[in-house]
Short mmCIF file of C-alpha atoms in Angstrom, two decimals:
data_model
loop_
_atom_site.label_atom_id
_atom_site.label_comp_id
_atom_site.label_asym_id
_atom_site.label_seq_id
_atom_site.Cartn_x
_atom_site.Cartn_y
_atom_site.Cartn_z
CA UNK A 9 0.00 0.00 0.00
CA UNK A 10 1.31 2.87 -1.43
CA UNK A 11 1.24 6.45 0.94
CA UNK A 12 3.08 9.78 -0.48
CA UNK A 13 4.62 10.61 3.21
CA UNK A 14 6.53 13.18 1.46
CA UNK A 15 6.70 15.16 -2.02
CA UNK A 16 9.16 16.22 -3.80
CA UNK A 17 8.37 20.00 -3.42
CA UNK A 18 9.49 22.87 -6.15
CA UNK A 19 11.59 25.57 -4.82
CA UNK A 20 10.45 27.82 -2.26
CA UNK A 21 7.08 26.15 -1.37
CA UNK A 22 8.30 25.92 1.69
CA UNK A 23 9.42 29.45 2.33
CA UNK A 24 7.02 29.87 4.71
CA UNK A 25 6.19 26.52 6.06
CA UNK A 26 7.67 24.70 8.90
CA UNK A 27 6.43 23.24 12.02
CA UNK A 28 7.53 22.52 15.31
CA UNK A 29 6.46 19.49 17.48
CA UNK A 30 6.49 16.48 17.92
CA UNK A 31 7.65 15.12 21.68
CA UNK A 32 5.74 12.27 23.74
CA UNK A 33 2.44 13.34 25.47
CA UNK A 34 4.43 13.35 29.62
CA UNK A 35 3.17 16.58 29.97
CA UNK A 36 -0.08 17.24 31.90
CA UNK A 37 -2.31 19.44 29.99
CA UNK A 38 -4.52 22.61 31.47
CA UNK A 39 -7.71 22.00 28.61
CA UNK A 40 -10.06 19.69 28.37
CA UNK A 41 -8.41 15.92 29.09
CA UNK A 42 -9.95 13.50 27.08
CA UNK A 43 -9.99 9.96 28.64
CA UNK A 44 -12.56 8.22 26.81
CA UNK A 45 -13.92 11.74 25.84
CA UNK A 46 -17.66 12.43 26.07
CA UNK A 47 -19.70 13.48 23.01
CA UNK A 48 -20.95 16.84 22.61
CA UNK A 49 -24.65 17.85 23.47
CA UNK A 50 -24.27 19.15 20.00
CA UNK A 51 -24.18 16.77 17.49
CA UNK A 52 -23.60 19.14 14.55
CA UNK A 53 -19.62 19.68 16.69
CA UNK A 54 -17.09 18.53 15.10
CA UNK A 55 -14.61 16.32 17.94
CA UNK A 56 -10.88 16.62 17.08
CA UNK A 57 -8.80 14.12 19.40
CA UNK A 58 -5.59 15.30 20.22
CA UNK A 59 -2.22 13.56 21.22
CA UNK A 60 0.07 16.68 21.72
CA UNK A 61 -0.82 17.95 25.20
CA UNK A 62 1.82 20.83 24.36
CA UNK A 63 -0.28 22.71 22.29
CA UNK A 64 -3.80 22.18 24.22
CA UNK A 65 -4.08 25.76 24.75
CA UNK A 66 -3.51 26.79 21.31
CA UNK A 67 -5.84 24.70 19.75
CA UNK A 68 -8.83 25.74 22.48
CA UNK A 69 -7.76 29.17 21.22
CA UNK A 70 -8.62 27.58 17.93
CA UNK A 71 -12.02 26.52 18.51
CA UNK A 72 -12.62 29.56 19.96
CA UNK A 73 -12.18 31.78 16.89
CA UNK A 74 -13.03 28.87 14.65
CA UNK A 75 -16.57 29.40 16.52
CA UNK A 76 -16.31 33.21 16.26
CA UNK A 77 -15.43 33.03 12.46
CA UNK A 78 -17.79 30.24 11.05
CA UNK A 79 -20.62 29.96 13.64
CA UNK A 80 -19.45 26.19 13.94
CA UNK A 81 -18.07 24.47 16.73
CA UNK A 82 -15.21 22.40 17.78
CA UNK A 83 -14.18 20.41 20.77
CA UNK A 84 -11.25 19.32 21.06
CA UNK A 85 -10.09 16.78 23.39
CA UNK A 86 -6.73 16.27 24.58
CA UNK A 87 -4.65 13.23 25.77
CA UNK A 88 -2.98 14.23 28.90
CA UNK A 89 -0.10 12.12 30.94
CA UNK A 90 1.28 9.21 29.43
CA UNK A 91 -2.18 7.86 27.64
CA UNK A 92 -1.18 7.45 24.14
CA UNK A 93 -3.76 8.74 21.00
CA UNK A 94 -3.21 5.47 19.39
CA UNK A 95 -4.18 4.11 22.81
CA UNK A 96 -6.71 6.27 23.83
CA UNK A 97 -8.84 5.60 19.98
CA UNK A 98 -9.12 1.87 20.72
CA UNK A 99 -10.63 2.45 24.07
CA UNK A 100 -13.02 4.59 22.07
CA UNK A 101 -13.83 2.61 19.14
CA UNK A 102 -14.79 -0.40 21.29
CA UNK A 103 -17.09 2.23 23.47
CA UNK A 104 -18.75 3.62 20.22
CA UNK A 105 -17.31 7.20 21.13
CA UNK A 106 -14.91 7.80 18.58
CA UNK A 107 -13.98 11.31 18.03
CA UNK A 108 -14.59 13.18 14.21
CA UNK A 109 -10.80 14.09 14.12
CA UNK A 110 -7.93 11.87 15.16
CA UNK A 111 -4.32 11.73 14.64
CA UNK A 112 -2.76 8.67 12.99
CA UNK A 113 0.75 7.93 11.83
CA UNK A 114 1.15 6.81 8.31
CA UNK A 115 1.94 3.62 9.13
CA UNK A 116 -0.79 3.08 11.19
CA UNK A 117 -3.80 3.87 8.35
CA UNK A 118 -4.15 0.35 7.62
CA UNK A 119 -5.41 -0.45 10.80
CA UNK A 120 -8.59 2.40 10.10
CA UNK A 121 -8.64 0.47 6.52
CA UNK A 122 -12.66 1.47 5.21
CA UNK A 123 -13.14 3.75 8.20
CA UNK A 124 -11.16 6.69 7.03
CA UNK A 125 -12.95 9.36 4.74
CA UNK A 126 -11.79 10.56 1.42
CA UNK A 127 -10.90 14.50 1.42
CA UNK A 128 -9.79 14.20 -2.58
CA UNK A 129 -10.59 17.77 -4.20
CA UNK A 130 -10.90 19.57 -0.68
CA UNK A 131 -9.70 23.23 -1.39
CA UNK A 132 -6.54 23.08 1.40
CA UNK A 133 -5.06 19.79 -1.11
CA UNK A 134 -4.53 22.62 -3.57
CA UNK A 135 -1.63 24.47 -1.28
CA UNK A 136 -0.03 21.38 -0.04
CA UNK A 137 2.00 18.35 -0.88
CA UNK A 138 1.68 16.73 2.46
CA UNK A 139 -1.20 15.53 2.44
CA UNK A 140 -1.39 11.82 3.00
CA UNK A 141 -2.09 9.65 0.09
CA UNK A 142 -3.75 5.69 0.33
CA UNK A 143 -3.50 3.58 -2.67
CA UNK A 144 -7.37 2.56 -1.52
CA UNK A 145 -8.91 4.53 0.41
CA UNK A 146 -7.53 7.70 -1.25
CA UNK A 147 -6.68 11.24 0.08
CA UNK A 148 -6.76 10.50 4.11
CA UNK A 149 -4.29 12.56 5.95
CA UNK A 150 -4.35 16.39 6.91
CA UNK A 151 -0.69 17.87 7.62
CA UNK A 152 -1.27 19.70 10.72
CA UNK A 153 2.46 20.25 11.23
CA UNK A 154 6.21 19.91 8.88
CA UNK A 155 8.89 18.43 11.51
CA UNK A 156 12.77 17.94 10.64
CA UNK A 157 15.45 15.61 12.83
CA UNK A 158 19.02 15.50 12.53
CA UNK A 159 21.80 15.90 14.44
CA UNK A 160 20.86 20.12 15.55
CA UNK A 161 23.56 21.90 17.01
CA UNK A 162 24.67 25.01 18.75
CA UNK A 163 25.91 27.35 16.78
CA UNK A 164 27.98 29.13 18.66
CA UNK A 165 29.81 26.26 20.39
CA UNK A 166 31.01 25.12 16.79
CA UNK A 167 31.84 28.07 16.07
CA UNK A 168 33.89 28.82 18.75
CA UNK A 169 35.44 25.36 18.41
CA UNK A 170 36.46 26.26 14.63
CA UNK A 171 34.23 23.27 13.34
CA UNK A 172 31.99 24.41 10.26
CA UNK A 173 28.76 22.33 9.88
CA UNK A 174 29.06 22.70 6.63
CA UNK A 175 31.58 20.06 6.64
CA UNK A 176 29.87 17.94 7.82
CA UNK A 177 28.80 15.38 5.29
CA UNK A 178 31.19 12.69 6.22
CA UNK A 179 32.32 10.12 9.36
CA UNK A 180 35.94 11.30 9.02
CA UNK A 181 34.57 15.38 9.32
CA UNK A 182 32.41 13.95 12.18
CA UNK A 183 35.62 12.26 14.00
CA UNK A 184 37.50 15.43 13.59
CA UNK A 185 34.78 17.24 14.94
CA UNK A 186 33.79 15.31 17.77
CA UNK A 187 37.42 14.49 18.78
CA UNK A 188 38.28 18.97 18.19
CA UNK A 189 34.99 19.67 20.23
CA UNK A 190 35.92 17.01 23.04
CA UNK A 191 39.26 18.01 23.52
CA UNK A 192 37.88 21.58 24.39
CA UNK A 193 35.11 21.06 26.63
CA UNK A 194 36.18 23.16 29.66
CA UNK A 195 37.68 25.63 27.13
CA UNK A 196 34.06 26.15 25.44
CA UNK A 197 31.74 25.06 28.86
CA UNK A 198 30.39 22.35 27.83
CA UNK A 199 29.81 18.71 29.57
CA UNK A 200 29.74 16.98 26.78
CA UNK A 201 29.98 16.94 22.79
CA UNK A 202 26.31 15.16 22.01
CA UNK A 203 23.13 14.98 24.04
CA UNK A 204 22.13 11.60 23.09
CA UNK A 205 20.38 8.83 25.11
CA UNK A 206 19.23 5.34 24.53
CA UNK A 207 17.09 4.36 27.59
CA UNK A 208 14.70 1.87 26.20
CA UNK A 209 11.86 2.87 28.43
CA UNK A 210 11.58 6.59 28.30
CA UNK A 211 13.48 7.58 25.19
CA UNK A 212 12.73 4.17 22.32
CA UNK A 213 10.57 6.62 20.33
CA UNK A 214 13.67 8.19 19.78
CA UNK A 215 16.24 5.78 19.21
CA UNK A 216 13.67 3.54 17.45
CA UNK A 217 12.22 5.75 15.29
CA UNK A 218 14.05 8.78 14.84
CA UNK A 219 17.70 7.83 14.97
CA UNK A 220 16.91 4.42 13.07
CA UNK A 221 14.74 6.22 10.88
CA UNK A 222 18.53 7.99 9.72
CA UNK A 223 19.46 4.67 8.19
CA UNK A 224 16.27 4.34 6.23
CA UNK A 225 16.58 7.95 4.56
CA UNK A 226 19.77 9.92 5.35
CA UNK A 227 20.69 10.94 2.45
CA UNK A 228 17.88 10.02 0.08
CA UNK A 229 15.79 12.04 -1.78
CA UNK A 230 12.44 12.38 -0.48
CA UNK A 231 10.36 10.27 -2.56
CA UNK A 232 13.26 7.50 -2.73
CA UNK A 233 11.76 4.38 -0.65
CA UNK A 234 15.14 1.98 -1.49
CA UNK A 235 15.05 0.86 2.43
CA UNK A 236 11.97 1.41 3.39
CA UNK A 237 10.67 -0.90 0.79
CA UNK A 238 13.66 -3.24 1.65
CA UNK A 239 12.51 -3.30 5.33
CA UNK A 240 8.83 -3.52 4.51
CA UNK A 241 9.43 -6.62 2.30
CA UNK A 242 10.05 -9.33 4.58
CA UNK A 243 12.18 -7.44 7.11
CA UNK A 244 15.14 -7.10 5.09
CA UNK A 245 18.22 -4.83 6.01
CA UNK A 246 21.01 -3.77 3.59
CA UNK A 247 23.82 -5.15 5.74
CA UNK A 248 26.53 -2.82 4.35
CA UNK A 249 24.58 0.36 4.65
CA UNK A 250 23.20 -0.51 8.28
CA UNK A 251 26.84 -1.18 9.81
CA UNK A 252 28.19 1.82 8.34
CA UNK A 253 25.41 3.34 10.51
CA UNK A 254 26.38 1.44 13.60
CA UNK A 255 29.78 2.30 13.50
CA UNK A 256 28.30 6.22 13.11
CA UNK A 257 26.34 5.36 16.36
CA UNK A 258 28.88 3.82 18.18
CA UNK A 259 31.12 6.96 17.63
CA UNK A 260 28.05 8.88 19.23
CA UNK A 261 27.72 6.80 22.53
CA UNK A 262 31.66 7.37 22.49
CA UNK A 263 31.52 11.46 22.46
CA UNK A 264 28.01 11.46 24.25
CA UNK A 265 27.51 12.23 28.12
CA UNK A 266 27.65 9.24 29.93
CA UNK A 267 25.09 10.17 32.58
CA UNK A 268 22.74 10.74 29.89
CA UNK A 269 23.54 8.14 27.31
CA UNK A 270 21.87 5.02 29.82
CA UNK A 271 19.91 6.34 32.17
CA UNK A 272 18.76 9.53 31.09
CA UNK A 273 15.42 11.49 30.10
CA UNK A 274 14.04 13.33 27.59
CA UNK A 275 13.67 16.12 29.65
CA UNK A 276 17.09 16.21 30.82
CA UNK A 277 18.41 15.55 27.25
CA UNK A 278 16.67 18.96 25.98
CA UNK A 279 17.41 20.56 29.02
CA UNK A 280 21.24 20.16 28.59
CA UNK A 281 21.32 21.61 24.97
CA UNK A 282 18.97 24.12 25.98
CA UNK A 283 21.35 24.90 28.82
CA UNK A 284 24.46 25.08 26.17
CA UNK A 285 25.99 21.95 27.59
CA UNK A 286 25.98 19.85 24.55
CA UNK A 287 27.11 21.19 21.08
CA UNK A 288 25.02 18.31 19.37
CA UNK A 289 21.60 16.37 20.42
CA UNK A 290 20.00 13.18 18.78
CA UNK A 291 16.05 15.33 18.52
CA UNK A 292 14.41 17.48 16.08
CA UNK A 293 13.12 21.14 15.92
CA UNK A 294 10.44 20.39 18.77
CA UNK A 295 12.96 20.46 21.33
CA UNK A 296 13.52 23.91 21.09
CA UNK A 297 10.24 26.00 19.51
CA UNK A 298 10.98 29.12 20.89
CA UNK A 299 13.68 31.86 20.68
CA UNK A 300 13.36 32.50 24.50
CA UNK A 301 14.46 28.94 25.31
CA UNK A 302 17.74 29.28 23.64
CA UNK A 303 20.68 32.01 24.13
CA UNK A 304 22.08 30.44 20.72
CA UNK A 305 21.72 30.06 17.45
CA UNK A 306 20.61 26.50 16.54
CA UNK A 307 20.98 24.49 13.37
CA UNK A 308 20.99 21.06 11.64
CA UNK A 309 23.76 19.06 10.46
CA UNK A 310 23.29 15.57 8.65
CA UNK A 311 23.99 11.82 10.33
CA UNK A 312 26.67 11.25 7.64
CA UNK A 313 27.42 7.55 8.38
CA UNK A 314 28.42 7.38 4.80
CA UNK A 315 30.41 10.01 2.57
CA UNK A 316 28.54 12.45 0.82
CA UNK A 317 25.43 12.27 3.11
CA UNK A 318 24.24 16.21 2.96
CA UNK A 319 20.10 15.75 3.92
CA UNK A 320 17.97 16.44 6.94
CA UNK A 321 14.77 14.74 7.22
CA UNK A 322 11.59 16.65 7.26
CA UNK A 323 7.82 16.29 6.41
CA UNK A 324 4.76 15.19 8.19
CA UNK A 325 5.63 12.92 10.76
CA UNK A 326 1.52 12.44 11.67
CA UNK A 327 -1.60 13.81 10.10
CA UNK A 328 -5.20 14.66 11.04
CA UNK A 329 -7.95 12.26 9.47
CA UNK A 330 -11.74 12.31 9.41
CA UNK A 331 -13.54 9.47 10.54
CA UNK A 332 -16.04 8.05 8.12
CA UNK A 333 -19.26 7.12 10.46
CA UNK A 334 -18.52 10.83 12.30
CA UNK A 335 -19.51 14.12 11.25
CA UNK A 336 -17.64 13.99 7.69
CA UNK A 337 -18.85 17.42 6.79
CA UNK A 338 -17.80 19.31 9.77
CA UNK A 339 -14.68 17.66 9.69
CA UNK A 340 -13.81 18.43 6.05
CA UNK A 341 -15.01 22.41 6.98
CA UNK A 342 -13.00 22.70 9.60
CA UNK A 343 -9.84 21.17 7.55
CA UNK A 344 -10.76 24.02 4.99
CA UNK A 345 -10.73 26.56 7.62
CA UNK A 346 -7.66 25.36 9.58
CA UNK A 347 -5.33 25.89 6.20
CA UNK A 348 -6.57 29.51 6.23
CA UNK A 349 -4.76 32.61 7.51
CA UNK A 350 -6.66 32.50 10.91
CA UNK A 351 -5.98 28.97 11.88
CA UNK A 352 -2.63 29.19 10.36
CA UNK A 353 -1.57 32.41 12.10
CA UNK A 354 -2.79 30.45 15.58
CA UNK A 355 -0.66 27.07 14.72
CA UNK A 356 2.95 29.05 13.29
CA UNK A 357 3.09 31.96 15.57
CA UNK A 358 1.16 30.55 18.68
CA UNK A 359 1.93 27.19 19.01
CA UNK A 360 5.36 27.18 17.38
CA UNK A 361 4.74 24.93 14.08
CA UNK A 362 5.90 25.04 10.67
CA UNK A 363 2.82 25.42 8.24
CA UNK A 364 2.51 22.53 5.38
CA UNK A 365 0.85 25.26 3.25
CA UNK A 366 2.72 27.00 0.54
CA UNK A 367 0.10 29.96 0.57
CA UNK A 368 0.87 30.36 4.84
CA UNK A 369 2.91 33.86 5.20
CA UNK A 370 3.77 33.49 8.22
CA UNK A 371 7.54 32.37 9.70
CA UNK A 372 7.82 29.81 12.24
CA UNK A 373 9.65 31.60 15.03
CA UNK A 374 11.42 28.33 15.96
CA UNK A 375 15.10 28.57 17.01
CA UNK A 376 15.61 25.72 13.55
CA UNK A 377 13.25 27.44 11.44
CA UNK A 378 16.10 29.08 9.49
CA UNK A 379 18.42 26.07 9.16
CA UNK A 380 15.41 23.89 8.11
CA UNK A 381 14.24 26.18 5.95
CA UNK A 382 17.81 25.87 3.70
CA UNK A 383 17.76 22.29 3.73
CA UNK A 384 14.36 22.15 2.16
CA UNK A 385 14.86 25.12 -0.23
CA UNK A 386 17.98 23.09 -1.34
CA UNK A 387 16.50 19.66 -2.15
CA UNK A 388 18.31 18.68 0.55
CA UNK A 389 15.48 16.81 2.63
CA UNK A 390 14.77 12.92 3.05
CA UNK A 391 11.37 11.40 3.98
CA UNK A 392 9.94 10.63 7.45
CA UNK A 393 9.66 6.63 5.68
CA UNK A 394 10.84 5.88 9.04
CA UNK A 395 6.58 6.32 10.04
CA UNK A 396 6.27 3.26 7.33
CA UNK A 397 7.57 0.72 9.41
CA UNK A 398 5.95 -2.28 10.93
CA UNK A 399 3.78 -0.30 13.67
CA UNK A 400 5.47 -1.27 17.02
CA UNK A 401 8.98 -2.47 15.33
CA UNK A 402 10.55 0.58 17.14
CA UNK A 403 10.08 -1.09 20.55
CA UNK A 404 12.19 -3.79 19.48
CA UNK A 405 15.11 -1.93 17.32
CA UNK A 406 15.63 0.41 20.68
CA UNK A 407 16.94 -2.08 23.22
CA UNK A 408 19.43 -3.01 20.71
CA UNK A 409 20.38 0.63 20.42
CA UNK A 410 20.17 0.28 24.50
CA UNK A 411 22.68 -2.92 24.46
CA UNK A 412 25.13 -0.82 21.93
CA UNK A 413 25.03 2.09 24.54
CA UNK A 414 26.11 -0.19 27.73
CA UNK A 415 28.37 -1.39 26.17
CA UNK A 416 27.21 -5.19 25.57
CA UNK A 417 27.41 -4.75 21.44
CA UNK A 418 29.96 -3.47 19.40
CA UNK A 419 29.15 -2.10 15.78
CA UNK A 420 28.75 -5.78 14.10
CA UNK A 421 27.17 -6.90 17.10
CA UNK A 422 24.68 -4.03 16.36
CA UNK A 423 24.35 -4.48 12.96
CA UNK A 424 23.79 -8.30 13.17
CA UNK A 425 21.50 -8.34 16.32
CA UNK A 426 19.29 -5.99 14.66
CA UNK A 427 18.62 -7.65 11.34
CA UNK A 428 17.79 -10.77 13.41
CA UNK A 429 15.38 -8.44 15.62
CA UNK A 430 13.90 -6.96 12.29
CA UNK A 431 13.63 -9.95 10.81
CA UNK A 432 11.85 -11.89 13.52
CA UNK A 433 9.06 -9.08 14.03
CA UNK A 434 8.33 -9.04 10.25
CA UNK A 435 8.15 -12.82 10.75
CA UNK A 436 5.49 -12.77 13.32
#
């Protein structure tokens, strides 16, 4: 099954997109908490689910002027703690109280197979290419939000260090860098070159998705699907390709801080580079989505685990759909609205995202906006195919990226332990 995840876009249609985003729901949110939802008095609402508890506040500002604007009214409902959308949407389906609006990763629109509706020839599909495409059940997915990961960096530490990101497109520039940046920590007041951590429990999403997601794409252009497909058929990894990675890796758990690397949280991951402790950390631009969180300028640089690797990757990593027994109308209206200036001007300069929509004139005022912004202008952007796995294979691939961190794998330990791990959940 076929699902454009990513387009290749023309030049500058993403001069004012961007979006920022993109963490695990641990954060308690101050809206309405959703847990098992309750339908509207209403029934001409429209009921958007949401999983990012960070932006709860933004989006009631939403329905709020969404009501003012159109006469038409949204709830939305917001996963709180650590209750999990895809979670939450079972417990609803079974109860009969699904919500109009949910959020769904691209790999997961099989599961909604025939329950999805089509929004093919909806006005907003004209000003994107991120909108999510089925093979069957057609034109699914809203893009609510762009996101990039790579390695981001602070600026200033680099440059004070004499290390150009630019130059970064290769191990051996990375092993000079690393090793320059090390050897100056006190000099440049820092506790450590890379903010990276593998703890299984807490951080998988990250190592299992995002950092593996590196070896499906880095350096690919964004429609190319070469290991995605690979993976997809069977479970197969290009052996080759994948220890070149692990040896990239292993060079990371070398330079990273070692109270972080095992044990350590998201929270204090983002809180160290935020702090200027780390010139380097293993997230994306939702880490940092505002300009008072930082004292630095931030940036991107590629995982070049192979020479020549000059891409970032960035796209939709999720996507609004519309449920087909729910209010299909209201939803599709609101999806109209919500890629207007009004809705857009809420979502960029608000709630810190990057708009999908090449009409959108507003500038995300994230800290990576900028350095996102010349990646994509450039071409120089992979796809998020790493959201077309097997649904759940990243809570496998992360305790071998946990293993490699302690110390209990070295880089063809990796490599082989995780095409026998891949392989076995595609078997089953």
């Amino acid at each position: 099954m076929r699902k454009r995840l990513l387009s290749v876009l023309m030049i500058g249609a993403m001069a004012s997109s961007l979006v920022a985003c993109g963490q695990p729901n641990t954060a308690n949110n101050g809206g309405s908490n959703a847990q098992g939802g309750g339908a509207s008095a209403d029934s001409s609402a429209v009921r958007l689910l949401n999983g990012k508890p960070e932006i709860d506040a933004q989006l009631q500002d939403l329905a709020k002027l969404y009501k003012e604007e159109t006469g038409n009214e949204l709830i939305v409902e917001t996963i709180g703690g650590d209750t999990s959308a895809s979670d939450e949407l079972k417990k609803m389906y079974q109860a009969g109280n699904m919500p109009d609006i949910f959020v769904i990763e691209a790999n997961q629109a099989a599961s909604w197979d025939g329950k999805l509706a089509d929004l093919k020839g909806e006005t907003w599909t004209n000003n994107t290419e991120f909108e999510l495409v089925d093979d069957s059940m057609g034109t699914i997915g809203f893009p609510y939000t762009v996101e990039a990961t790579a390695l981001g960096y602070n600026a200033d530490v680099l440059k004070a260090a004499g290390v150009d990101p630019s130059t970064l497109t290769s191990p051996d520039a990375y092993a000079e860098a690393f090793k320059t940046l090390d050897s100056k920590k006190d000099e440049l007041g820092i506790k450590a070159v890379l903010g990276w951590c593998a703890e299984p429990s807490n951080l998988g999403w990250s190592s299992g998705t995002h950092v593996f997601g590196q070896y499906l794409d880095a350096g690919l252009a964004a429609d190319d699907t070469t290991y995605i497909d690979l993976l997809n058929d069977g479970g197969q990894v290009d052996h080759d390709r994948m220890l070149a990675f692990a040896e990239f890796v292993g060079m990371m758990n070398q330079y990273s801080d070692p109270d972080l690397l095992v044990d350590g949280t998201y929270d204090e991951q983002v809180a160290g580079f935020k702090a200027g402790e780390y010139a380097f950390i293993t997230q994306g631009n939702w880490c940092v989505t505002s300009p008072d969180d930082v004292d630095f300028e931030c940036g991107f640089a590629p995982y070049a685990f192979e020479d020549g690797i000059d891409t970032i990757i960035a796209g939709p990593p999720s996507y609004w759909v519309a449920y087909a027994d729910g209010n299909v109308e209201g939803a599709k209206a609101f999806f109209n609205w919500c890629a207007g200036d009004s809705a857009q001007n809420i979502l960029v300069n608000d709630a810190g995202l990057v708009s999908p929509f090449s009409d959108c004139q507003y500038e995300a005022v994230n800290p990576f906006y900028a350095s996102m912004k010349s990646y994509i202008d450039a071409g120089k952007f992979s796809g998020w195919h790493t959201m077309l796995k097997k649904d759940g294979l990243q809570n496998q691939t992360c305790q071998v990226f946990a293993d490699y961190a302690q110390g209990k794998l070295d880089a063809e330990g990796f490599t082989s332990t995780i095409e026998q791990v891949i392989k076995d959940y595609y078997a089953n």
